[in-house]
PDB file of C-alpha atoms and ligand atoms in Angstrom:
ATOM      1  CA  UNK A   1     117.630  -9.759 122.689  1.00 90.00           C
ATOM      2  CA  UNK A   2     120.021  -9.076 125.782  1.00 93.00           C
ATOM      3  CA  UNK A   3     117.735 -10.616 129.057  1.00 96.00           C
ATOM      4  CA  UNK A   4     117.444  -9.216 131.871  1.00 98.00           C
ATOM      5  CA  UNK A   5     117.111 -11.683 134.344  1.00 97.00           C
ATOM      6  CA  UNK A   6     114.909 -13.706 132.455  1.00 94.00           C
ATOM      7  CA  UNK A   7     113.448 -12.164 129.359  1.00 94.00           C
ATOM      8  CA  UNK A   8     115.220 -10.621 126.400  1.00 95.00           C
ATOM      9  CA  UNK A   9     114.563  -6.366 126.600  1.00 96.00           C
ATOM     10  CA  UNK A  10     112.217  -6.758 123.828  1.00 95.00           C
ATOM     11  CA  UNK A  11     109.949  -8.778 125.492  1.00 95.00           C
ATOM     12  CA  UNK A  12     109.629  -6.523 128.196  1.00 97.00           C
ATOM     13  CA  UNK A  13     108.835  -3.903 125.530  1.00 97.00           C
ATOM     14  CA  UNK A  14     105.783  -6.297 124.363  1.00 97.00           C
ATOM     15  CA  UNK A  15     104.403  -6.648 127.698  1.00 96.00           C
ATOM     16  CA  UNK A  16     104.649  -2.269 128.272  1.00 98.00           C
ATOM     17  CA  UNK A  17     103.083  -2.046 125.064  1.00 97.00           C
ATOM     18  CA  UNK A  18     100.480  -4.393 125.590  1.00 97.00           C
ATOM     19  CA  UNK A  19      99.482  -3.294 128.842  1.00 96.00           C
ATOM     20  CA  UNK A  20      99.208   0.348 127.470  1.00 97.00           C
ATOM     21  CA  UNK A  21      96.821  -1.217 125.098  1.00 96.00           C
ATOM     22  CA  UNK A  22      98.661  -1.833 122.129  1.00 97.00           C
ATOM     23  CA  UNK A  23      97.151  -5.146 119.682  1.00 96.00           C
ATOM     24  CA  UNK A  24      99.256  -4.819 116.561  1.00 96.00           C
ATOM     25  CA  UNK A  25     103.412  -4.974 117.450  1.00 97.00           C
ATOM     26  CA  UNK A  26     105.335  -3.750 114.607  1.00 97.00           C
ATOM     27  CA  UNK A  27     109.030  -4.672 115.042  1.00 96.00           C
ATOM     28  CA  UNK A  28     111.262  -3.106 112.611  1.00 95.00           C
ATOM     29  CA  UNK A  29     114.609  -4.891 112.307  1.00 92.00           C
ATOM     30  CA  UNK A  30     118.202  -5.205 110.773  1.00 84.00           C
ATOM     31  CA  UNK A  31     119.994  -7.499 109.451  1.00 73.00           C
ATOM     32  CA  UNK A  32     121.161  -9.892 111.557  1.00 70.00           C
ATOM     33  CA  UNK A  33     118.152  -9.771 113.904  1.00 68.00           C
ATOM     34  CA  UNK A  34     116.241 -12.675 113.036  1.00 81.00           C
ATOM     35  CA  UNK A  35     116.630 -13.967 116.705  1.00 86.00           C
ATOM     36  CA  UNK A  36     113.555 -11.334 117.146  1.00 88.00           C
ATOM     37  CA  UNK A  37     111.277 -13.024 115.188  1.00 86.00           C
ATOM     38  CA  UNK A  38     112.565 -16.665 116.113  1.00 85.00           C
ATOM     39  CA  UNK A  39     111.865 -15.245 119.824  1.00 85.00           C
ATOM     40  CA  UNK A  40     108.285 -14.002 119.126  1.00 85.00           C
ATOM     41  CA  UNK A  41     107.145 -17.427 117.013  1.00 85.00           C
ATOM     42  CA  UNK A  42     105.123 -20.843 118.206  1.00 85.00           C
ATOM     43  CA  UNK A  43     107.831 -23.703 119.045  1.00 85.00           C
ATOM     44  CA  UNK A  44     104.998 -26.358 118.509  1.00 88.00           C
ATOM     45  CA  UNK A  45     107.935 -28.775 119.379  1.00 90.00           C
ATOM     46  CA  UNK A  46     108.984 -27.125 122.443  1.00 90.00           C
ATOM     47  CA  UNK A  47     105.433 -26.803 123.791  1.00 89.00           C
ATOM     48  CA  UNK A  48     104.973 -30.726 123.388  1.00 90.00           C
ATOM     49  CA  UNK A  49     107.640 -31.564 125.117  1.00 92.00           C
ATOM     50  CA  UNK A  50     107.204 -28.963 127.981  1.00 91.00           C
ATOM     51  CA  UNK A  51     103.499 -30.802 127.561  1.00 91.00           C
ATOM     52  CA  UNK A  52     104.772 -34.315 128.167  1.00 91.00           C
ATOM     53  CA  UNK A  53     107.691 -33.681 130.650  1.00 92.00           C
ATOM     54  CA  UNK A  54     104.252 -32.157 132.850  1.00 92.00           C
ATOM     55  CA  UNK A  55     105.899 -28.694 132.848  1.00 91.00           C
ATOM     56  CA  UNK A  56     102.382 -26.450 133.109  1.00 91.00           C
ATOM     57  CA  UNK A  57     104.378 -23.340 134.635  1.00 87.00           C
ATOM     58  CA  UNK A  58     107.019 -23.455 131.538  1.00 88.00           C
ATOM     59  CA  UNK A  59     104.248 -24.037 128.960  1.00 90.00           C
ATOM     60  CA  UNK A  60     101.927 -20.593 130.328  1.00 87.00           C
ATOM     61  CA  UNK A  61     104.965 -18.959 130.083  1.00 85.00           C
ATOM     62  CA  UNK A  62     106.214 -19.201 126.699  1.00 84.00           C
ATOM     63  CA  UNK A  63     102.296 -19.473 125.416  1.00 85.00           C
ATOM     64  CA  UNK A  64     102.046 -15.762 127.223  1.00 84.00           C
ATOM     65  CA  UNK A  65     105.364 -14.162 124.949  1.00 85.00           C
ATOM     66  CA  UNK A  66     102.662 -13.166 122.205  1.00 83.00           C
ATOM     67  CA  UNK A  67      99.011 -13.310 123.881  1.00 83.00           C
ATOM     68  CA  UNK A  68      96.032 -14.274 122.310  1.00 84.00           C
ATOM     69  CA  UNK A  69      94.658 -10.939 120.185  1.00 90.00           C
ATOM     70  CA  UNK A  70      98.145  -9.903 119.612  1.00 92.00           C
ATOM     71  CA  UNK A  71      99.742  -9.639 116.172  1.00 94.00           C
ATOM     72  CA  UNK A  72     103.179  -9.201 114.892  1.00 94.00           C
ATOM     73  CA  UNK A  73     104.759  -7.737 111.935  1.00 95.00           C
ATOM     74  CA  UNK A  74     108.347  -7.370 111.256  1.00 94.00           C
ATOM     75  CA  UNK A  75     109.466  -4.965 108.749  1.00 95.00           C
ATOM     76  CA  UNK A  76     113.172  -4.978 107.532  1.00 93.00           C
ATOM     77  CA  UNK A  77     114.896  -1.590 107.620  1.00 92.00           C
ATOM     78  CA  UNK A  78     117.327  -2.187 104.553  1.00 88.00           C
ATOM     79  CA  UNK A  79     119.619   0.524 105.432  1.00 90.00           C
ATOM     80  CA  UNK A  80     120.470   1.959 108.887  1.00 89.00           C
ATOM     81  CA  UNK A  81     119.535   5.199 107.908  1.00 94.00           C
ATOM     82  CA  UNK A  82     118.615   6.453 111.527  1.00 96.00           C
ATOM     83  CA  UNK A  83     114.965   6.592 113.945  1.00 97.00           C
ATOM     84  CA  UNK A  84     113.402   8.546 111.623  1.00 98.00           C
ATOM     85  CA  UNK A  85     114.024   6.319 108.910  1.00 97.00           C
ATOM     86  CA  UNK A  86     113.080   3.189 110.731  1.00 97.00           C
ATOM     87  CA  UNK A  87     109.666   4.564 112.131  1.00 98.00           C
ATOM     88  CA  UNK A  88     108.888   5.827 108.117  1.00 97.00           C
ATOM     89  CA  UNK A  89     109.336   1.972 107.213  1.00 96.00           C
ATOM     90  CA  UNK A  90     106.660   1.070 109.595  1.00 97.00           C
ATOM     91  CA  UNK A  91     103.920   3.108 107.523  1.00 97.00           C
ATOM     92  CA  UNK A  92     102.346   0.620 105.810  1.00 96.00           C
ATOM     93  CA  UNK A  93     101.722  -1.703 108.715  1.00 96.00           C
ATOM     94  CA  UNK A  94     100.483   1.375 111.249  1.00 96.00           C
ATOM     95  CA  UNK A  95      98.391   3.052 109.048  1.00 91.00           C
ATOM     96  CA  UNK A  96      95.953   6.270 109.698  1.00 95.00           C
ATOM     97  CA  UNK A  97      96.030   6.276 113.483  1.00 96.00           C
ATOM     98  CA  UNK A  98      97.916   7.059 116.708  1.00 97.00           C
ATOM     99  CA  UNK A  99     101.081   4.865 117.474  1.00 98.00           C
ATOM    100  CA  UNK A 100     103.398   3.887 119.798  1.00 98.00           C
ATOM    101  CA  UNK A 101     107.219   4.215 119.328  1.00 98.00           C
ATOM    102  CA  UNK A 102     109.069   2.144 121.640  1.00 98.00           C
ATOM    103  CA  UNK A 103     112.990   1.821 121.879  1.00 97.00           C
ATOM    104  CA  UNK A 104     113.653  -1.510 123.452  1.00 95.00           C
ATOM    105  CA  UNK A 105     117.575  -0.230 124.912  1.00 96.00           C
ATOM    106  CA  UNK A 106     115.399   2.340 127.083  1.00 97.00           C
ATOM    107  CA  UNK A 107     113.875  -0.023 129.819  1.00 98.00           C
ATOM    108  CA  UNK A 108     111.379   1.870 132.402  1.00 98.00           C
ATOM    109  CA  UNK A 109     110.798   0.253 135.739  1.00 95.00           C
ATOM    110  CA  UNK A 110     107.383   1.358 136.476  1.00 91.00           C
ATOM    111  CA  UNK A 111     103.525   0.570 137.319  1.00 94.00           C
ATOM    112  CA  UNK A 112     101.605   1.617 135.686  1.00 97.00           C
ATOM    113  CA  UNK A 113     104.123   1.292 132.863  1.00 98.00           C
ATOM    114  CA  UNK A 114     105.414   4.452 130.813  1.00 98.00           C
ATOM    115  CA  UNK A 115     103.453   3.657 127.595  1.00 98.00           C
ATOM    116  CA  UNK A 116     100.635   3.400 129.401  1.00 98.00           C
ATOM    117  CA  UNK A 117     100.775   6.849 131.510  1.00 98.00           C
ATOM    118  CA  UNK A 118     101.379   8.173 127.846  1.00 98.00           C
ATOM    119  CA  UNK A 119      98.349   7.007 126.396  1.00 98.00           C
ATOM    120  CA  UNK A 120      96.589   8.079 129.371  1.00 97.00           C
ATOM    121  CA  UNK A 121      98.633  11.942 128.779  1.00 96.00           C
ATOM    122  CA  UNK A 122      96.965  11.579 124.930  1.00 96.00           C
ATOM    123  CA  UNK A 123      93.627  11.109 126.041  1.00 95.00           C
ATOM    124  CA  UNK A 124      93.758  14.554 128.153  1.00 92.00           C
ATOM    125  CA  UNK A 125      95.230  16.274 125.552  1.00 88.00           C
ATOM    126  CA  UNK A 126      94.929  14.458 122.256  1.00 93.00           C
ATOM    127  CA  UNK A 127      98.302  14.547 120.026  1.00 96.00           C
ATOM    128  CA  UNK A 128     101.527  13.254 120.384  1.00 98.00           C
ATOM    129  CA  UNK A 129     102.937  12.920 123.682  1.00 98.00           C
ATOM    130  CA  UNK A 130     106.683  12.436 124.235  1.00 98.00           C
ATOM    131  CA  UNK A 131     108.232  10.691 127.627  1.00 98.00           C
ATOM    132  CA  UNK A 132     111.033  12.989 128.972  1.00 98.00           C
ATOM    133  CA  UNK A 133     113.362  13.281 131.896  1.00 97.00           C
ATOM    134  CA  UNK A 134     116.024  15.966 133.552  1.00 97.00           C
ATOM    135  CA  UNK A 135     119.452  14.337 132.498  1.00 97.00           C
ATOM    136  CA  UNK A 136     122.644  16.819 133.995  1.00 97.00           C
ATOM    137  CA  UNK A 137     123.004  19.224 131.439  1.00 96.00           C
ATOM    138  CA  UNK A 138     126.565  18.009 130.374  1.00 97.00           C
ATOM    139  CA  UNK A 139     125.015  14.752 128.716  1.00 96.00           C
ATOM    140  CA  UNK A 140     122.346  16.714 126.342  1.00 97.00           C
ATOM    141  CA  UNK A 141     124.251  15.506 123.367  1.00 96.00           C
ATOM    142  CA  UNK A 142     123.167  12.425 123.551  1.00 96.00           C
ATOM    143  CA  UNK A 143     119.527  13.304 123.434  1.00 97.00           C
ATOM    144  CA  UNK A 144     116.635  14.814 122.116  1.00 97.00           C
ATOM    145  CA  UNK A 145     116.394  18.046 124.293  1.00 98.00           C
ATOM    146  CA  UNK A 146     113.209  19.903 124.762  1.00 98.00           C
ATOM    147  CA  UNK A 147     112.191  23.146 125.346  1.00 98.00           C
ATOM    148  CA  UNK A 148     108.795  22.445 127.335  1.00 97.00           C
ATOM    149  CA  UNK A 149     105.750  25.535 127.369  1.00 94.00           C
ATOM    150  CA  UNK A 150     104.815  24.909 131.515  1.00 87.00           C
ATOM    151  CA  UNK A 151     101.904  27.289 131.234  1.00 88.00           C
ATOM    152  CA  UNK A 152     100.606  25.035 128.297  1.00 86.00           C
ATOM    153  CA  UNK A 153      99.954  21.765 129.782  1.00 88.00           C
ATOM    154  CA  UNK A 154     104.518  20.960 129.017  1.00 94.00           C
ATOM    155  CA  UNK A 155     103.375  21.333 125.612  1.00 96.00           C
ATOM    156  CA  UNK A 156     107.073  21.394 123.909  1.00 97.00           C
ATOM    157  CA  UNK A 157     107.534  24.405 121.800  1.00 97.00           C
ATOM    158  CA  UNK A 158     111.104  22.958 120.607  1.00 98.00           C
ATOM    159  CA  UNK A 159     112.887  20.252 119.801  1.00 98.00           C
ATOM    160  CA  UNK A 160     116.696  19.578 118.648  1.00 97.00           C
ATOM    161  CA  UNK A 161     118.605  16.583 118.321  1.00 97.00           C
ATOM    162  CA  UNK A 162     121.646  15.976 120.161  1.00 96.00           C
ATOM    163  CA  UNK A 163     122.369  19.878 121.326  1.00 97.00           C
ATOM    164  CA  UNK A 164     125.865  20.532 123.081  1.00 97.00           C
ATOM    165  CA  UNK A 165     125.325  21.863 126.433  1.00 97.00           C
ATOM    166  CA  UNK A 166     125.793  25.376 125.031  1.00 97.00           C
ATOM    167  CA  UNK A 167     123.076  25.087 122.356  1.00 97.00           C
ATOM    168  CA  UNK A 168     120.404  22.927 124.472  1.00 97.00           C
ATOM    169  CA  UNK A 169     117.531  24.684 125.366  1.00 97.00           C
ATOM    170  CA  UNK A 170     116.683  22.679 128.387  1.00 97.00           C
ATOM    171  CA  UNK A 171     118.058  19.415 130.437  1.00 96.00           C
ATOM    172  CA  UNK A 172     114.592  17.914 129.458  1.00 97.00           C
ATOM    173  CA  UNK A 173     115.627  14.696 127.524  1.00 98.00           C
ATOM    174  CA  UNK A 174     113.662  12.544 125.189  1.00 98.00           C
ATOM    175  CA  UNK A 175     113.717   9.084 126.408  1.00 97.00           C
ATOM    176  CA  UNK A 176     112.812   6.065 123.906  1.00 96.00           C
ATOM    177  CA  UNK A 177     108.688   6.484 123.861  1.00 98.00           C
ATOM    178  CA  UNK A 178     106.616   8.134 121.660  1.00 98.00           C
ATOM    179  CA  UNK A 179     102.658   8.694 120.933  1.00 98.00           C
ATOM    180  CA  UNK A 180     103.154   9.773 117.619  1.00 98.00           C
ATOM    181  CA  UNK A 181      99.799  11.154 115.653  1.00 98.00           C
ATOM    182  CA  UNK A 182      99.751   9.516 112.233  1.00 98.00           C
ATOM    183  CA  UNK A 183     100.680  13.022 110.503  1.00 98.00           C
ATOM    184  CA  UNK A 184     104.015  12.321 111.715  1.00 98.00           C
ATOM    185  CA  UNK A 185     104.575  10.193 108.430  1.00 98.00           C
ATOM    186  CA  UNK A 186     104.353  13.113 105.640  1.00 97.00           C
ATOM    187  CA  UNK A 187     106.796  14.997 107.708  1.00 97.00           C
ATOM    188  CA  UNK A 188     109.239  12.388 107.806  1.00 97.00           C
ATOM    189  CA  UNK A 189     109.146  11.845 104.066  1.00 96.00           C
ATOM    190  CA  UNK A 190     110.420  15.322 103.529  1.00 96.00           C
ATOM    191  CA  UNK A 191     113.118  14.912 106.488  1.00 95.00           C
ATOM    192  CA  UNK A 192     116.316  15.043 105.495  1.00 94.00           C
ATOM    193  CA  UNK A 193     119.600  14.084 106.696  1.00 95.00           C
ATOM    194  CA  UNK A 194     120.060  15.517 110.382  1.00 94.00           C
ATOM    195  CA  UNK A 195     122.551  15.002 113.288  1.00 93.00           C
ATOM    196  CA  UNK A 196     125.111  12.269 112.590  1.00 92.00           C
ATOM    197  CA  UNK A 197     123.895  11.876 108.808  1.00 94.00           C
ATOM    198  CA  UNK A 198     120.191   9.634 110.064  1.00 95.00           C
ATOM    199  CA  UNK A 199     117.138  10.410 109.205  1.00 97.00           C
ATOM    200  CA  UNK A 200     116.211  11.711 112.705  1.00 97.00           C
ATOM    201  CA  UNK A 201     112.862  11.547 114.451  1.00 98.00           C
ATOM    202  CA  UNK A 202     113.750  14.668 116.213  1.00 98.00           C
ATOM    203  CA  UNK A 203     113.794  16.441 113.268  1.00 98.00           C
ATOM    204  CA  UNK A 204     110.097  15.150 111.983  1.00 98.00           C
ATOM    205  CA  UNK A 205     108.594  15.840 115.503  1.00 98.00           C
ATOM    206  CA  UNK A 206     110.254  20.079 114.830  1.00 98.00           C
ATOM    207  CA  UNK A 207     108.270  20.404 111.758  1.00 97.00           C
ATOM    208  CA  UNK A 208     105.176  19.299 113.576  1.00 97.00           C
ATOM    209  CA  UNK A 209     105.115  21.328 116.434  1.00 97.00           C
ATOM    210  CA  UNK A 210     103.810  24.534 115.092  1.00 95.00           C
ATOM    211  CA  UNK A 211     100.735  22.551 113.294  1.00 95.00           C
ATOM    212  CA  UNK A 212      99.974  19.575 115.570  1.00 97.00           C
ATOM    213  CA  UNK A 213     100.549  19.409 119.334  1.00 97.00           C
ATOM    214  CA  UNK A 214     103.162  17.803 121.002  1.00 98.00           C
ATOM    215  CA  UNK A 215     103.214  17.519 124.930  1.00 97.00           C
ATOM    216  CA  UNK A 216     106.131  16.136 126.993  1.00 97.00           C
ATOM    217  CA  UNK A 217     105.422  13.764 130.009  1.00 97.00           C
ATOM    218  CA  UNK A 218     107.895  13.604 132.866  1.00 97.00           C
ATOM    219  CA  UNK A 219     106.612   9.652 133.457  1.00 97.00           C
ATOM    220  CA  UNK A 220     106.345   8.042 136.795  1.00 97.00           C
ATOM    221  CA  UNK A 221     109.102   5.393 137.021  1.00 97.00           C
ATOM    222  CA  UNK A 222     112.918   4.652 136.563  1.00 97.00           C
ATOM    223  CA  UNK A 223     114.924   4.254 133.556  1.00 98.00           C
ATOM    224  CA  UNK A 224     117.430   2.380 132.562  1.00 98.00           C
ATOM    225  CA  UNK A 225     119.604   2.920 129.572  1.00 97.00           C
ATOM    226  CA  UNK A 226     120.541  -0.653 128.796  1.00 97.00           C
ATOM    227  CA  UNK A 227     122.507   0.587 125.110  1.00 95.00           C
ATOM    228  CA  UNK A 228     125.162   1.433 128.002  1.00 96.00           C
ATOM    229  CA  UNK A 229     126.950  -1.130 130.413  1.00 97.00           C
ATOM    230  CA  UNK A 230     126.573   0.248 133.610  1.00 97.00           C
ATOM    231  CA  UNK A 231     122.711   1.046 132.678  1.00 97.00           C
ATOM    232  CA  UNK A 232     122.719  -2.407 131.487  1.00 98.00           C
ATOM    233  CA  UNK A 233     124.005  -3.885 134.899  1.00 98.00           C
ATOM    234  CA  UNK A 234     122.125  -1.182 136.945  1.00 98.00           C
ATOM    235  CA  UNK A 235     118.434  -3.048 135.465  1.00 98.00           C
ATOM    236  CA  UNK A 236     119.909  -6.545 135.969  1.00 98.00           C
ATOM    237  CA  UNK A 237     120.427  -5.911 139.717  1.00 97.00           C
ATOM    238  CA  UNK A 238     116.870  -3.493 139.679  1.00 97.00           C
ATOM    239  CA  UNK A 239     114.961  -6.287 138.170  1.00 97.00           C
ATOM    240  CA  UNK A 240     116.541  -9.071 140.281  1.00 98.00           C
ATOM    241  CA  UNK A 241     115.759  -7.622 143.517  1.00 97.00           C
ATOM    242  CA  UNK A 242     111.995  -7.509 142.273  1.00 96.00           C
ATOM    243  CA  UNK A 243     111.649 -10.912 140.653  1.00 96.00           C
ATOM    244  CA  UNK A 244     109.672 -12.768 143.118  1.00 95.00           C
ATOM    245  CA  UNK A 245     111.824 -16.211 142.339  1.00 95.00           C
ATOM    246  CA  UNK A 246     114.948 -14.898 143.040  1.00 97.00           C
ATOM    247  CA  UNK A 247     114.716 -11.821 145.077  1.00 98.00           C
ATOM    248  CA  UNK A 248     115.483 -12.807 148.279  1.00 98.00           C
ATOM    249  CA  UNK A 249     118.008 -15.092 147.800  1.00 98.00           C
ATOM    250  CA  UNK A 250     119.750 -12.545 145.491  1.00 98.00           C
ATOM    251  CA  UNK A 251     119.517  -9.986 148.144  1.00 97.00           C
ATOM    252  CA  UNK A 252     121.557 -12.145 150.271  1.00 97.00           C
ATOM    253  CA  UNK A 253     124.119 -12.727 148.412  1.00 97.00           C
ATOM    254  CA  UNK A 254     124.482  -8.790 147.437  1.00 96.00           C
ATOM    255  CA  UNK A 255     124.696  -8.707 151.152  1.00 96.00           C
ATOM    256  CA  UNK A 256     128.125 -10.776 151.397  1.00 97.00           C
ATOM    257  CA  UNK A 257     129.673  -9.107 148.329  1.00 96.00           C
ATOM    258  CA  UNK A 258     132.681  -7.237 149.564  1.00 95.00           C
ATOM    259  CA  UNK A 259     132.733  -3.758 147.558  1.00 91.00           C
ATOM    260  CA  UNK A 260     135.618  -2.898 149.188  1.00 90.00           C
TER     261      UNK A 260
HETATM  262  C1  LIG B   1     117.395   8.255 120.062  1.00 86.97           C
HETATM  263  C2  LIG B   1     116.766   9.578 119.676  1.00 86.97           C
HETATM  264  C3  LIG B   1     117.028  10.621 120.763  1.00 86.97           C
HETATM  265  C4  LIG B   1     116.520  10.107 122.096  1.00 86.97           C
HETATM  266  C5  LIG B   1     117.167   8.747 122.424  1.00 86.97           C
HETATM  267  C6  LIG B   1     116.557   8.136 123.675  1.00 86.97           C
HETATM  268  O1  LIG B   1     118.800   8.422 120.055  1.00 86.97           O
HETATM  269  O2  LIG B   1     117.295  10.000 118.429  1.00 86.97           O
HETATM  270  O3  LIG B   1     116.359  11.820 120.431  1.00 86.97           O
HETATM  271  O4  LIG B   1     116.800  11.043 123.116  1.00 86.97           O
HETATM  272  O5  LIG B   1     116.962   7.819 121.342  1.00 86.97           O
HETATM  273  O6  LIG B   1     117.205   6.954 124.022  1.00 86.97           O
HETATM  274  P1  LIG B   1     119.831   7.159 120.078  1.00 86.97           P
HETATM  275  O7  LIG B   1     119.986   6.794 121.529  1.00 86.97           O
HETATM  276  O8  LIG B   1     119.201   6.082 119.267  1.00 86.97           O
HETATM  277  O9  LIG B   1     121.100   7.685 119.497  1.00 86.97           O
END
């Protein structure tokens, strides 16, 4: 729920996920995360008022959090048993078909937006498509590396969790979106306990890869890793200078801010 500027991260994950075509948001939560849901839900009292104070602009805004044709389902992780874990306890809701996997902390600055350009990868190649990007090769460990098959349309031949520089077998990094192919369930039912005790994602997509294609994308766009503070400030100041109400008058103050 942290905003940047003027929307919480997750609702900038809505509006990437909706744009890439996605009708049925699954949010899968922890405790404590009931702001998520309060966030996503008709305030029939707020939109009255914003109706009788004459406030059209406030009232399209808040009616366009959840557009019309869009549903939502949250689904309580009970334990935080890792990514793996958490995209297993969205099986019932997804069903038999491709998916999305979106981690809100991993904001992309980018048009046409990353989800998008993925489902766009998946209907070249079919499969699962993974977004990736060249991290230096002293920060593999904390990522999914990839080892990527160039000749093959980047289809990625391996996959490990969290490598230490020594053990990577690439700089290619797994950033937080996924096209996963509906087989990716079974595999994660018989995926145990991986890097840092979770139930790891990684570890489902490595089975997979010998029987169902995965490909890696190297998206168009800039990411920011918002779990981290500087990441976190670095979108703030990114999304600022491109929000058309306070852009300019933002970039003018930046301009008397002594970094000295
Ligand atoms: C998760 C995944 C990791 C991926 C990363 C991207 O790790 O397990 O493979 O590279 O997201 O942000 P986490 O950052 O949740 O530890």
């Amino acid at each position: 729920m942290l905003p940047i500027v003027d929307k919480p991260l997750i609702q900038y994950a809505v509006e990437e996920a909706i744009a890439a075509g996605a009708t049925r948001l699954v949010f899968v939560t922890g405790t404590s995360k009931r702001a998520i849901e309060d966030h996503f839900d008709v305030d029939a009292g707020l939109e009255q008022a914003l109706s009788a104070a004459g406030k059209e602009d406030l009232l399209a805004t808040i009616r366009e959090i959840v557009p019309a044709g869009v549903s939502c389902i949250y689904i309580r992780q009970g334990e935080p048993l890792g990514l793996g874990h958490a995209v297993l306890c969205a099986r019932p809701a997804v069903g038999d078909e491709p998916f999305f996997v979106h981690l809100a902390d991993d904001l992309i600055y980018g048009e046409p937006g990353c989800l998008a350009q993925m489902a766009d990868e998946h209907s070249r190649h079919g499969g699962s498509v993974v977004a990736v990007q060249v991290v230096p090769p002293d920060r593999t460990s904390s990522y999914g590396i990839v080892a990527i098959d160039g000749k093959a349309g980047n289809r990625i031949t391996r996959i490990v969790e969290k490598p230490q520089p020594k053990d990577a077998p690439s700089n290619q990094a797994v950033v937080g979106r996924y096209l996963l192919v509906p087989e990716i369930f079974d595999k994660l039912e018989s995926t145990g306990r991986g890097a840092g005790g979770e139930i790891q994602l990684t570890d489902a997509i490595a089975d997979m890869l010998a029987d169902f294609p995965v490909h890696a994308l190297s998206f168009t766009g800039e990411r920011y890793d918002c779990g981290s503070k500087l990441g976190y400030l670095k979108a703030t100041i990114a999304y600022a200078l491109a929000h058309p109400e306070v852009a300019d008058d933002f970039k003018q103050y930046l301009a008397t801010v002594d970094l000295t």
